[in-house]
Amino acid sequence: MSVLLSRLAAIVVAVGLLLTSQTLVTPQRAAAADPGYLMAHFIGEGATGQQIYFSHSADGLNWSDLNGGGMTLRSTVGTKGVRDPSLVRSPDGDKYWIIATDLCIGCGQTWGDAISNGSRNLVVWESSDLVTWSAPWLLDVAGEIPDGRNAWAPEAIWNPETNDYVLYWATNTPLNGVTKHRIHYARTTDFRSITTPQVYIERPGTQEIIDTQIVEMPSGVGDYRYVRASGDGQITFEGSNSILGTWTSLGNLSGIGLTGSQVEGPMWMKFRDRDEWALYLDQYASGNGYMPVTTTDPSAVGTYQLPASGSYSMDGTTKRHGSILTLTAAEETRLLARWPDTAINRLQSYNYQSRYVRHASFDVRIDPSVSPAEDAQFRLRTGLAGSGTVSFESVNYPGYFLRHSAYDFQLAYNDGTAAFAEDATFRQVAGLADATWSSFQSYNHPDRYIRHSAYLLKLDPITTTLGRSDATFQVTS
């Protein structure tokens, strides 16, 4: 997370990181048949950049944007922006969460506001399959911290000693005469309620700490069961045999020319086919997003190596502070099917050709000169109720689809039910007024079609010439 105003003075320090003589030989990629990795991240400032984006990699080093580089989840709660998403999988693999910072810089909030009087909440989504997500909710984590002023950069790890999750994040607090960011933690089983927050990591004096992420080590690697990397002016490593136990300082990455004035947002990833780890670091100072440094022992700071030129690629979006999940084959199949690079389209009215289907306050109508333009943009997905059909997913509200209810239309969030899937699914047929255009027949009411009436979208039976014109549209870019 880009955080302290004092950091901004150090932006120019990041020049020449890749010119160091310590370079990494490109490792052999995993076999193509092996499942890969999912990264959740944000991409920049503003209401669009500060949302949830997904990327996929087959080998952990070369990444591809999912969903054509578009957002995959949008926060509709709190500040309506999110940063620093963390992916959490339950020990049994039957539930997933995304937890994120409730923060939208440039959307009515400045860095000064966010530091001194920001949201005390985290934003949380839940899923049972990694592709259909609940609506987001707010989790108050800093409200009980005396004079806690924000809640940033959340992470969570399963703790087998207590049979629950240790949820940890940074909060700016005045304590013992010093106001600064410290890492706090609480325990939770469901990310809906938490134990009383406590200080987890504090650096001496005025030194702040904001970003930290813990990785569990396999038996036989290093001297510790857990290693954590933190952004505290350096990228500092510590080791412990208990998540809530004593941690031992192990050093930092200054030896390879990396400090907290250049990089932040440490993000661990273990290669699935070998005992080697990538620690991705967000090059916030230069604006270049993530790059990996690698090691065969995360607890041995002298073993980290910078990437050789051309040894990794991050695709089109700038990937900022996030989280990586190693996928199972089933998870990967679902993910790639859910978020392919589907074209962005508009639906143009046949008899009012200056007007396009758009959502406005979640109602659906046809309008000219739509602003913002994204309100009239949709991805024509494979129908939620079956192949050979289509569903219309909003571009700027991913997960929201055109759905009929009582024969009226709304833009609604997919709740994963069969009823929603059927209401949001249509057969694309030859246009009723012009066969070179298209009409859209309801999946569960096949005697009815999408049409506009008084500029509002309806689901009606079509029996007249006017009705056929109202029910005809062109799928266009």
Tab-separated table of C-alpha atoms in Angstrom:
chain	number	residue	atom	x	y	z
A	1	MET	CA	0.000	0.000	0.000
A	2	SER	CA	1.342	3.454	-0.913
A	3	VAL	CA	1.025	5.126	2.417
A	4	LEU	CA	3.092	7.747	4.133
A	5	LEU	CA	3.566	11.144	2.652
A	6	SER	CA	7.135	11.077	3.857
A	7	ARG	CA	7.811	8.119	1.563
A	8	LEU	CA	7.109	10.169	-1.531
A	9	ALA	CA	10.399	11.982	-1.302
A	10	ALA	CA	12.191	8.690	-1.933
A	11	ILE	CA	10.559	7.894	-5.263
A	12	VAL	CA	13.670	8.574	-7.312
A	13	VAL	CA	15.704	5.977	-5.407
A	14	ALA	CA	14.284	3.076	-7.422
A	15	VAL	CA	16.418	3.681	-10.546
A	16	GLY	CA	18.447	0.747	-11.779
A	17	LEU	CA	17.133	-2.155	-9.670
A	18	LEU	CA	17.506	-4.622	-12.468
A	19	LEU	CA	21.092	-3.618	-13.232
A	20	THR	CA	22.450	-5.326	-10.152
A	21	SER	CA	24.928	-8.125	-10.686
A	22	GLN	CA	22.832	-10.494	-8.574
A	23	THR	CA	20.425	-12.044	-11.040
A	24	LEU	CA	18.193	-15.041	-11.163
A	25	VAL	CA	18.516	-17.728	-13.776
A	26	THR	CA	15.059	-18.358	-15.179
A	27	PRO	CA	13.773	-21.540	-13.515
A	28	GLN	CA	12.236	-24.374	-15.469
A	29	ARG	CA	8.491	-23.888	-15.758
A	30	ALA	CA	6.008	-26.324	-14.340
A	31	ALA	CA	4.536	-28.774	-16.810
A	32	ALA	CA	1.746	-27.231	-18.875
A	33	ALA	CA	-0.758	-29.720	-17.481
A	34	ASP	CA	-0.128	-28.604	-13.898
A	35	PRO	CA	-2.623	-26.125	-12.454
A	36	GLY	CA	-1.232	-22.661	-11.905
A	37	TYR	CA	-1.713	-19.643	-9.684
A	38	LEU	CA	-4.288	-16.913	-9.083
A	39	MET	CA	-3.315	-13.376	-8.127
A	40	ALA	CA	-5.843	-10.919	-6.678
A	41	HIS	CA	-4.677	-7.315	-6.845
A	42	PHE	CA	-5.659	-3.736	-7.569
A	43	ILE	CA	-4.178	-1.707	-10.436
A	44	GLY	CA	-3.989	1.975	-9.463
A	45	GLU	CA	-5.819	5.007	-8.174
A	46	GLY	CA	-9.377	6.186	-8.806
A	47	ALA	CA	-12.701	4.420	-8.483
A	48	THR	CA	-11.893	1.946	-11.263
A	49	GLY	CA	-8.277	1.132	-10.392
A	50	GLN	CA	-9.049	0.523	-6.721
A	51	GLN	CA	-11.168	-2.593	-7.171
A	52	ILE	CA	-10.472	-6.345	-7.324
A	53	TYR	CA	-8.647	-7.687	-10.378
A	54	PHE	CA	-7.589	-11.285	-11.078
A	55	SER	CA	-4.558	-12.552	-12.989
A	56	HIS	CA	-3.464	-16.107	-13.759
A	57	SER	CA	-0.084	-17.738	-14.241
A	58	ALA	CA	0.811	-21.261	-15.317
A	59	ASP	CA	4.360	-21.047	-13.938
A	60	GLY	CA	4.251	-18.344	-11.246
A	61	LEU	CA	6.397	-15.917	-13.240
A	62	ASN	CA	4.474	-15.095	-16.408
A	63	TRP	CA	1.040	-13.626	-15.718
A	64	SER	CA	-2.071	-13.047	-17.826
A	65	ASP	CA	-4.879	-10.662	-16.953
A	66	LEU	CA	-8.213	-12.395	-16.510
A	67	ASN	CA	-11.450	-10.831	-17.711
A	68	GLY	CA	-9.612	-8.957	-20.445
A	69	GLY	CA	-7.862	-6.872	-17.800
A	70	GLY	CA	-11.185	-5.673	-16.395
A	71	MET	CA	-12.173	-5.739	-12.746
A	72	THR	CA	-13.660	-8.952	-11.375
A	73	LEU	CA	-15.252	-7.592	-8.194
A	74	ARG	CA	-16.376	-4.092	-7.279
A	75	SER	CA	-16.941	-2.759	-3.790
A	76	THR	CA	-20.348	-1.163	-3.284
A	77	VAL	CA	-19.848	-0.526	0.436
A	78	GLY	CA	-17.840	1.893	2.583
A	79	THR	CA	-15.630	4.163	0.452
A	80	LYS	CA	-16.611	2.046	-2.584
A	81	GLY	CA	-12.977	1.398	-3.362
A	82	VAL	CA	-10.604	-1.363	-2.236
A	83	ARG	CA	-6.856	-1.922	-2.149
A	84	ASP	CA	-4.491	-4.641	-0.908
A	85	PRO	CA	-6.751	-7.702	-1.370
A	86	SER	CA	-5.828	-10.909	0.428
A	87	LEU	CA	-7.062	-14.319	-0.764
A	88	VAL	CA	-7.916	-16.759	2.013
A	89	ARG	CA	-8.773	-20.446	1.525
A	90	SER	CA	-10.248	-22.521	4.345
A	91	PRO	CA	-8.207	-25.557	5.504
A	92	ASP	CA	-10.775	-27.883	3.909
A	93	GLY	CA	-10.828	-25.908	0.671
A	94	ASP	CA	-14.595	-25.492	0.789
A	95	LYS	CA	-14.709	-21.751	1.424
A	96	TYR	CA	-12.799	-18.678	0.302
A	97	TRP	CA	-12.641	-15.061	1.364
A	98	ILE	CA	-11.206	-11.877	-0.052
A	99	ILE	CA	-10.387	-9.264	2.566
A	100	ALA	CA	-9.297	-5.802	1.461
A	101	THR	CA	-8.588	-2.264	2.602
A	102	ASP	CA	-11.657	-0.002	2.417
A	103	LEU	CA	-9.939	2.908	0.691
A	104	CYS	CA	-10.488	4.948	-2.458
A	105	ILE	CA	-7.827	7.603	-2.975
A	106	GLY	CA	-8.936	10.250	-5.454
A	107	CYS	CA	-12.604	9.345	-4.940
A	108	GLY	CA	-13.283	12.088	-2.408
A	109	GLN	CA	-10.520	11.045	-0.023
A	110	THR	CA	-6.880	12.162	0.157
A	111	TRP	CA	-3.904	10.363	1.665
A	112	GLY	CA	-4.010	12.787	4.571
A	113	ASP	CA	-7.649	11.909	5.252
A	114	ALA	CA	-6.920	8.191	4.972
A	115	ILE	CA	-4.013	8.375	7.418
A	116	SER	CA	-5.680	10.486	10.099
A	117	ASN	CA	-9.375	9.672	9.700
A	118	GLY	CA	-9.812	6.741	7.345
A	119	SER	CA	-12.190	3.800	7.326
A	120	ARG	CA	-11.897	1.535	10.369
A	121	ASN	CA	-13.433	-1.283	8.312
A	122	LEU	CA	-12.207	-3.974	5.993
A	123	VAL	CA	-14.214	-5.108	2.961
A	124	VAL	CA	-14.945	-8.846	2.799
A	125	TRP	CA	-16.315	-11.185	0.102
A	126	GLU	CA	-17.052	-14.890	0.566
A	127	SER	CA	-17.302	-17.744	-1.945
A	128	SER	CA	-17.734	-21.509	-1.950
A	129	ASP	CA	-16.183	-22.027	-5.403
A	130	LEU	CA	-13.789	-19.106	-6.023
A	131	VAL	CA	-15.960	-17.788	-8.877
A	132	THR	CA	-19.370	-16.861	-7.444
A	133	TRP	CA	-18.855	-14.312	-4.678
A	134	SER	CA	-21.200	-12.897	-2.089
A	135	ALA	CA	-22.039	-9.231	-1.993
A	136	PRO	CA	-19.310	-7.437	0.003
A	137	TRP	CA	-19.701	-6.552	3.659
A	138	LEU	CA	-17.825	-4.284	6.059
A	139	LEU	CA	-15.915	-5.746	9.005
A	140	ASP	CA	-15.066	-3.218	11.719
A	141	VAL	CA	-11.576	-4.106	12.931
A	142	ALA	CA	-10.236	-0.801	14.235
A	143	GLY	CA	-13.326	0.617	15.937
A	144	GLU	CA	-12.320	-0.901	19.274
A	145	ILE	CA	-8.691	0.245	19.051
A	146	PRO	CA	-8.363	3.390	21.198
A	147	ASP	CA	-8.189	6.316	18.752
A	148	GLY	CA	-7.564	3.898	15.880
A	149	ARG	CA	-7.632	6.011	12.743
A	150	ASN	CA	-7.737	3.545	9.848
A	151	ALA	CA	-7.385	-0.119	8.887
A	152	TRP	CA	-4.995	-0.977	6.066
A	153	ALA	CA	-3.404	-3.934	4.251
A	154	PRO	CA	-5.219	-6.909	5.843
A	155	GLU	CA	-3.936	-10.476	5.766
A	156	ALA	CA	-5.107	-13.705	7.387
A	157	ILE	CA	-3.543	-17.082	8.095
A	158	TRP	CA	-5.014	-20.257	9.581
A	159	ASN	CA	-3.608	-20.984	13.013
A	160	PRO	CA	-3.764	-24.715	13.873
A	161	GLU	CA	-2.892	-23.928	17.502
A	162	THR	CA	-6.174	-22.057	18.029
A	163	ASN	CA	-8.232	-23.581	15.184
A	164	ASP	CA	-9.122	-20.207	13.712
A	165	TYR	CA	-7.668	-17.436	11.590
A	166	VAL	CA	-5.243	-14.797	12.732
A	167	LEU	CA	-6.420	-11.659	10.943
A	168	TYR	CA	-3.844	-8.873	10.952
A	169	TRP	CA	-3.685	-5.354	9.515
A	170	ALA	CA	-2.124	-1.910	10.066
A	171	THR	CA	-3.802	0.841	12.082
A	172	ASN	CA	-2.490	4.342	12.742
A	173	THR	CA	-2.758	4.910	16.502
A	174	PRO	CA	-1.328	7.171	19.197
A	175	LEU	CA	0.248	4.896	21.816
A	176	ASN	CA	2.951	5.533	24.397
A	177	GLY	CA	3.415	9.055	23.097
A	178	VAL	CA	3.946	8.067	19.458
A	179	THR	CA	1.362	8.163	16.659
A	180	LYS	CA	2.240	5.711	13.910
A	181	HIS	CA	1.094	2.614	12.053
A	182	ARG	CA	1.391	-0.626	13.972
A	183	ILE	CA	0.235	-4.099	12.988
A	184	HIS	CA	-2.744	-5.280	15.025
A	185	TYR	CA	-4.360	-8.697	15.047
A	186	ALA	CA	-7.582	-10.411	16.052
A	187	ARG	CA	-8.883	-13.948	15.730
A	188	THR	CA	-11.876	-14.974	13.668
A	189	THR	CA	-13.581	-18.024	12.204
A	190	ASP	CA	-15.885	-16.319	9.702
A	191	PHE	CA	-14.604	-12.768	8.999
A	192	ARG	CA	-17.870	-11.424	10.361
A	193	SER	CA	-16.916	-11.134	14.029
A	194	ILE	CA	-13.501	-10.861	15.661
A	195	THR	CA	-11.878	-10.989	19.071
A	196	THR	CA	-10.649	-7.777	20.667
A	197	PRO	CA	-7.767	-6.395	18.557
A	198	GLN	CA	-4.275	-6.383	20.031
A	199	VAL	CA	-0.943	-4.977	18.919
A	200	TYR	CA	0.896	-7.629	16.891
A	201	ILE	CA	4.001	-5.903	15.491
A	202	GLU	CA	5.507	-2.634	16.647
A	203	ARG	CA	8.798	-1.176	15.533
A	204	PRO	CA	10.908	0.987	17.886
A	205	GLY	CA	10.486	4.752	18.220
A	206	THR	CA	8.701	6.442	15.350
A	207	GLN	CA	9.374	3.651	12.851
A	208	GLU	CA	6.167	2.563	11.145
A	209	ILE	CA	5.105	-0.767	9.743
A	210	ILE	CA	2.252	-1.176	7.302
A	211	ASP	CA	2.558	-4.216	5.048
A	212	THR	CA	3.337	-7.695	6.322
A	213	GLN	CA	2.595	-11.188	5.004
A	214	ILE	CA	3.329	-14.566	6.597
A	215	VAL	CA	4.228	-17.765	4.758
A	216	GLU	CA	4.309	-21.263	6.282
A	217	MET	CA	7.430	-23.315	5.610
A	218	PRO	CA	7.465	-27.034	4.772
A	219	SER	CA	9.382	-29.321	7.094
A	220	GLY	CA	13.097	-29.357	6.375
A	221	VAL	CA	13.352	-25.847	4.904
A	222	GLY	CA	15.059	-23.278	7.105
A	223	ASP	CA	14.939	-23.005	10.871
A	224	TYR	CA	11.407	-21.669	11.293
A	225	ARG	CA	7.901	-22.869	10.609
A	226	TYR	CA	6.765	-19.358	9.636
A	227	VAL	CA	8.513	-16.464	7.930
A	228	ARG	CA	7.060	-13.012	7.567
A	229	ALA	CA	8.143	-10.174	5.293
A	230	SER	CA	7.228	-6.626	6.282
A	231	GLY	CA	7.472	-3.139	4.834
A	232	ASP	CA	8.883	-0.994	7.640
A	233	GLY	CA	11.397	1.241	5.915
A	234	GLN	CA	13.092	-1.918	4.673
A	235	ILE	CA	11.710	-5.243	3.510
A	236	THR	CA	12.367	-6.963	6.824
A	237	PHE	CA	12.195	-10.711	7.508
A	238	GLU	CA	11.380	-12.480	10.761
A	239	GLY	CA	10.985	-16.134	11.694
A	240	SER	CA	8.925	-17.989	14.284
A	241	ASN	CA	7.591	-21.436	15.096
A	242	SER	CA	4.252	-20.028	16.238
A	243	ILE	CA	2.106	-17.390	14.551
A	244	LEU	CA	1.333	-15.697	17.849
A	245	GLY	CA	4.682	-16.557	19.432
A	246	THR	CA	8.035	-14.812	19.529
A	247	TRP	CA	9.521	-13.663	16.235
A	248	THR	CA	13.248	-13.427	15.499
A	249	SER	CA	14.692	-10.760	13.203
A	250	LEU	CA	16.435	-12.288	10.175
A	251	GLY	CA	17.549	-9.242	8.190
A	252	ASN	CA	16.335	-7.369	5.115
A	253	LEU	CA	16.804	-6.963	1.375
A	254	SER	CA	19.152	-3.981	1.459
A	255	GLY	CA	21.937	-6.353	0.383
A	256	ILE	CA	20.368	-6.616	-3.083
A	257	GLY	CA	19.544	-2.929	-3.243
A	258	LEU	CA	15.883	-3.015	-2.172
A	259	THR	CA	14.445	-0.862	0.604
A	260	GLY	CA	11.017	0.272	1.702
A	261	SER	CA	11.542	3.560	-0.138
A	262	GLN	CA	11.399	1.595	-3.401
A	263	VAL	CA	9.143	-1.417	-2.839
A	264	GLU	CA	6.268	-2.461	-0.593
A	265	GLY	CA	3.376	-4.922	-0.423
A	266	PRO	CA	5.382	-8.168	0.007
A	267	MET	CA	3.439	-11.091	-1.468
A	268	TRP	CA	4.621	-14.709	-1.082
A	269	MET	CA	4.255	-17.496	-3.616
A	270	LYS	CA	5.696	-21.009	-3.388
A	271	PHE	CA	6.359	-22.741	-6.692
A	272	ARG	CA	4.254	-25.882	-6.670
A	273	ASP	CA	6.855	-28.127	-8.298
A	274	ARG	CA	9.950	-27.294	-6.228
A	275	ASP	CA	11.166	-25.861	-2.937
A	276	GLU	CA	11.565	-22.344	-4.254
A	277	TRP	CA	9.664	-19.185	-3.375
A	278	ALA	CA	8.974	-15.921	-5.129
A	279	LEU	CA	8.476	-12.850	-2.984
A	280	TYR	CA	6.658	-10.347	-5.163
A	281	LEU	CA	7.315	-6.700	-4.303
A	282	ASP	CA	5.270	-3.731	-5.484
A	283	GLN	CA	7.587	-1.144	-7.072
A	284	TYR	CA	5.341	1.689	-5.910
A	285	ALA	CA	8.055	4.359	-6.088
A	286	SER	CA	8.627	3.861	-9.820
A	287	GLY	CA	4.992	2.952	-10.546
A	288	ASN	CA	5.976	-0.340	-12.163
A	289	GLY	CA	3.907	-2.710	-10.031
A	290	TYR	CA	5.050	-6.159	-8.964
A	291	MET	CA	8.355	-7.882	-9.596
A	292	PRO	CA	9.589	-11.176	-8.050
A	293	VAL	CA	12.700	-11.862	-6.030
A	294	THR	CA	13.337	-15.554	-5.445
A	295	THR	CA	14.916	-17.846	-2.887
A	296	THR	CA	15.159	-21.503	-1.892
A	297	ASP	CA	15.005	-20.551	1.795
A	298	PRO	CA	12.806	-17.559	2.758
A	299	SER	CA	14.480	-17.336	6.184
A	300	ALA	CA	17.975	-16.850	4.653
A	301	VAL	CA	18.096	-13.220	3.540
A	302	GLY	CA	21.407	-13.710	1.716
A	303	THR	CA	19.835	-16.131	-0.754
A	304	TYR	CA	17.352	-13.731	-2.387
A	305	GLN	CA	18.021	-12.887	-6.013
A	306	LEU	CA	16.689	-10.180	-8.277
A	307	PRO	CA	15.039	-11.323	-11.518
A	308	ALA	CA	17.043	-11.549	-14.720
A	309	SER	CA	15.797	-9.438	-17.580
A	310	GLY	CA	12.985	-11.234	-19.386
A	311	SER	CA	12.549	-13.870	-16.679
A	312	TYR	CA	9.021	-12.755	-15.793
A	313	SER	CA	6.110	-10.849	-17.344
A	314	MET	CA	3.073	-9.161	-15.769
A	315	ASP	CA	0.803	-8.533	-18.823
A	316	GLY	CA	-1.111	-5.314	-19.415
A	317	THR	CA	-2.300	-4.096	-16.023
A	318	THR	CA	-0.064	-2.667	-13.310
A	319	LYS	CA	-0.417	-5.191	-10.519
A	320	ARG	CA	-0.399	-3.613	-7.079
A	321	HIS	CA	-0.353	-5.008	-3.524
A	322	GLY	CA	-2.288	-8.262	-3.478
A	323	SER	CA	-2.203	-11.984	-2.798
A	324	ILE	CA	-1.457	-15.254	-4.628
A	325	LEU	CA	-3.253	-18.596	-4.300
A	326	THR	CA	-1.855	-21.885	-5.657
A	327	LEU	CA	-4.741	-23.461	-7.541
A	328	THR	CA	-6.113	-26.964	-7.754
A	329	ALA	CA	-7.047	-28.241	-11.199
A	330	ALA	CA	-10.758	-27.831	-10.445
A	331	GLU	CA	-10.296	-24.277	-9.181
A	332	GLU	CA	-8.293	-23.330	-12.254
A	333	THR	CA	-10.887	-24.766	-14.625
A	334	ARG	CA	-13.663	-22.789	-12.933
A	335	LEU	CA	-11.649	-19.563	-12.888
A	336	LEU	CA	-10.617	-19.650	-16.523
A	337	ALA	CA	-14.176	-20.450	-17.592
A	338	ARG	CA	-15.632	-17.647	-15.471
A	339	TRP	CA	-13.291	-14.815	-16.507
A	340	PRO	CA	-12.174	-15.322	-20.124
A	341	ASP	CA	-11.148	-12.380	-22.286
A	342	THR	CA	-14.686	-11.680	-23.503
A	343	ALA	CA	-15.279	-8.679	-25.765
A	344	ILE	CA	-16.932	-5.543	-24.394
A	345	ASN	CA	-20.118	-4.684	-26.302
A	346	ARG	CA	-23.052	-2.311	-26.366
A	347	LEU	CA	-26.667	-2.977	-27.355
A	348	GLN	CA	-27.955	-0.442	-29.858
A	349	SER	CA	-31.689	0.094	-30.294
A	350	TYR	CA	-33.036	-0.662	-33.782
A	351	ASN	CA	-35.696	2.053	-33.898
A	352	TYR	CA	-33.825	4.640	-31.789
A	353	GLN	CA	-30.335	4.152	-33.136
A	354	SER	CA	-28.795	6.983	-31.100
A	355	ARG	CA	-29.802	5.093	-27.920
A	356	TYR	CA	-28.106	2.178	-26.178
A	357	VAL	CA	-29.081	-0.155	-23.360
A	358	ARG	CA	-27.588	1.137	-20.120
A	359	HIS	CA	-27.992	0.806	-16.369
A	360	ALA	CA	-28.804	3.856	-14.241
A	361	SER	CA	-29.165	3.431	-10.470
A	362	PHE	CA	-29.526	-0.300	-11.276
A	363	ASP	CA	-32.581	0.315	-13.451
A	364	VAL	CA	-32.198	-0.515	-17.166
A	365	ARG	CA	-33.218	1.710	-20.080
A	366	ILE	CA	-32.079	3.000	-23.484
A	367	ASP	CA	-30.396	6.405	-23.598
A	368	PRO	CA	-28.291	8.513	-25.974
A	369	SER	CA	-24.862	9.902	-25.020
A	370	VAL	CA	-24.419	7.574	-22.042
A	371	SER	CA	-22.083	8.918	-19.366
A	372	PRO	CA	-20.107	7.307	-17.930
A	373	ALA	CA	-19.721	5.208	-21.069
A	374	GLU	CA	-19.177	2.050	-18.995
A	375	ASP	CA	-22.840	2.148	-17.923
A	376	ALA	CA	-23.712	0.998	-21.454
A	377	GLN	CA	-20.996	-1.643	-21.730
A	378	PHE	CA	-21.585	-5.356	-21.187
A	379	ARG	CA	-19.798	-8.654	-21.674
A	380	LEU	CA	-21.989	-11.245	-23.388
A	381	ARG	CA	-21.159	-14.265	-21.254
A	382	THR	CA	-22.140	-17.864	-21.847
A	383	GLY	CA	-25.636	-17.996	-20.403
A	384	LEU	CA	-25.749	-18.587	-16.651
A	385	ALA	CA	-28.474	-21.188	-17.172
A	386	GLY	CA	-26.920	-23.145	-20.032
A	387	SER	CA	-24.829	-23.300	-23.191
A	388	GLY	CA	-26.142	-21.844	-26.410
A	389	THR	CA	-27.482	-18.833	-24.523
A	390	VAL	CA	-26.137	-15.482	-23.333
A	391	SER	CA	-26.143	-13.394	-20.161
A	392	PHE	CA	-25.242	-9.713	-20.009
A	393	GLU	CA	-22.645	-8.855	-17.366
A	394	SER	CA	-21.939	-5.216	-16.557
A	395	VAL	CA	-18.382	-4.042	-17.264
A	396	ASN	CA	-18.197	-1.517	-14.438
A	397	TYR	CA	-20.206	-3.641	-11.995
A	398	PRO	CA	-18.777	-7.141	-12.551
A	399	GLY	CA	-20.949	-9.858	-11.070
A	400	TYR	CA	-24.043	-7.770	-11.875
A	401	PHE	CA	-26.222	-8.983	-14.764
A	402	LEU	CA	-29.295	-7.805	-16.641
A	403	ARG	CA	-32.149	-9.687	-15.000
A	404	HIS	CA	-35.902	-9.588	-15.409
A	405	SER	CA	-38.134	-9.514	-12.358
A	406	ALA	CA	-41.917	-9.231	-12.706
A	407	TYR	CA	-41.174	-8.627	-16.411
A	408	ASP	CA	-39.187	-5.479	-15.590
A	409	PHE	CA	-35.389	-5.243	-15.897
A	410	GLN	CA	-32.744	-4.391	-13.349
A	411	LEU	CA	-29.010	-4.705	-13.007
A	412	ALA	CA	-28.702	-7.204	-10.161
A	413	TYR	CA	-25.904	-9.042	-8.379
A	414	ASN	CA	-25.688	-12.740	-9.174
A	415	ASP	CA	-26.682	-14.563	-5.999
A	416	GLY	CA	-25.753	-17.945	-7.453
A	417	THR	CA	-29.279	-19.336	-7.401
A	418	ALA	CA	-30.938	-21.219	-10.243
A	419	ALA	CA	-33.749	-18.662	-10.293
A	420	PHE	CA	-31.292	-15.812	-10.884
A	421	ALA	CA	-29.493	-17.771	-13.599
A	422	GLU	CA	-32.725	-18.396	-15.494
A	423	ASP	CA	-33.934	-14.797	-15.147
A	424	ALA	CA	-30.595	-13.525	-16.477
A	425	THR	CA	-30.317	-15.906	-19.452
A	426	PHE	CA	-31.496	-15.297	-23.029
A	427	ARG	CA	-31.353	-16.881	-26.457
A	428	GLN	CA	-29.866	-14.614	-29.111
A	429	VAL	CA	-31.992	-15.004	-32.241
A	430	ALA	CA	-32.384	-13.203	-35.566
A	431	GLY	CA	-33.804	-9.727	-35.084
A	432	LEU	CA	-37.592	-9.698	-35.133
A	433	ALA	CA	-37.579	-6.487	-37.211
A	434	ASP	CA	-34.367	-7.132	-39.155
A	435	ALA	CA	-32.683	-10.522	-39.379
A	436	THR	CA	-29.236	-8.878	-39.620
A	437	TRP	CA	-29.746	-7.524	-36.071
A	438	SER	CA	-30.600	-9.551	-32.950
A	439	SER	CA	-33.446	-10.169	-30.569
A	440	PHE	CA	-33.175	-11.799	-27.169
A	441	GLN	CA	-35.692	-14.416	-26.112
A	442	SER	CA	-36.181	-15.125	-22.417
A	443	TYR	CA	-34.819	-18.488	-21.274
A	444	ASN	CA	-37.555	-19.170	-18.722
A	445	HIS	CA	-40.376	-17.268	-20.489
A	446	PRO	CA	-39.775	-18.218	-24.137
A	447	ASP	CA	-42.910	-16.386	-25.304
A	448	ARG	CA	-41.308	-13.085	-24.212
A	449	TYR	CA	-38.423	-10.964	-25.502
A	450	ILE	CA	-36.324	-8.078	-24.270
A	451	ARG	CA	-37.855	-4.834	-25.593
A	452	HIS	CA	-37.936	-1.170	-24.656
A	453	SER	CA	-41.135	0.677	-23.838
A	454	ALA	CA	-41.048	4.381	-22.985
A	455	TYR	CA	-37.245	3.862	-23.066
A	456	LEU	CA	-37.369	1.327	-20.206
A	457	LEU	CA	-36.417	-2.316	-20.753
A	458	LYS	CA	-39.240	-4.813	-20.353
A	459	LEU	CA	-39.819	-8.511	-20.983
A	460	ASP	CA	-42.893	-8.751	-23.188
A	461	PRO	CA	-44.623	-11.008	-25.700
A	462	ILE	CA	-44.182	-9.479	-29.156
A	463	THR	CA	-47.238	-9.291	-31.416
A	464	THR	CA	-47.042	-5.984	-33.295
A	465	THR	CA	-44.765	-4.264	-35.802
A	466	LEU	CA	-43.835	-1.678	-33.167
A	467	GLY	CA	-43.068	-4.463	-30.684
A	468	ARG	CA	-40.774	-6.168	-33.181
A	469	SER	CA	-38.833	-2.930	-33.687
A	470	ASP	CA	-38.653	-2.312	-29.911
A	471	ALA	CA	-37.308	-5.841	-29.429
A	472	THR	CA	-34.527	-5.596	-32.000
A	473	PHE	CA	-30.959	-4.599	-31.111
A	474	GLN	CA	-27.503	-4.594	-32.588
A	475	VAL	CA	-24.562	-5.988	-30.654
A	476	THR	CA	-21.820	-3.465	-31.321
A	477	SER	CA	-18.487	-2.393	-29.899
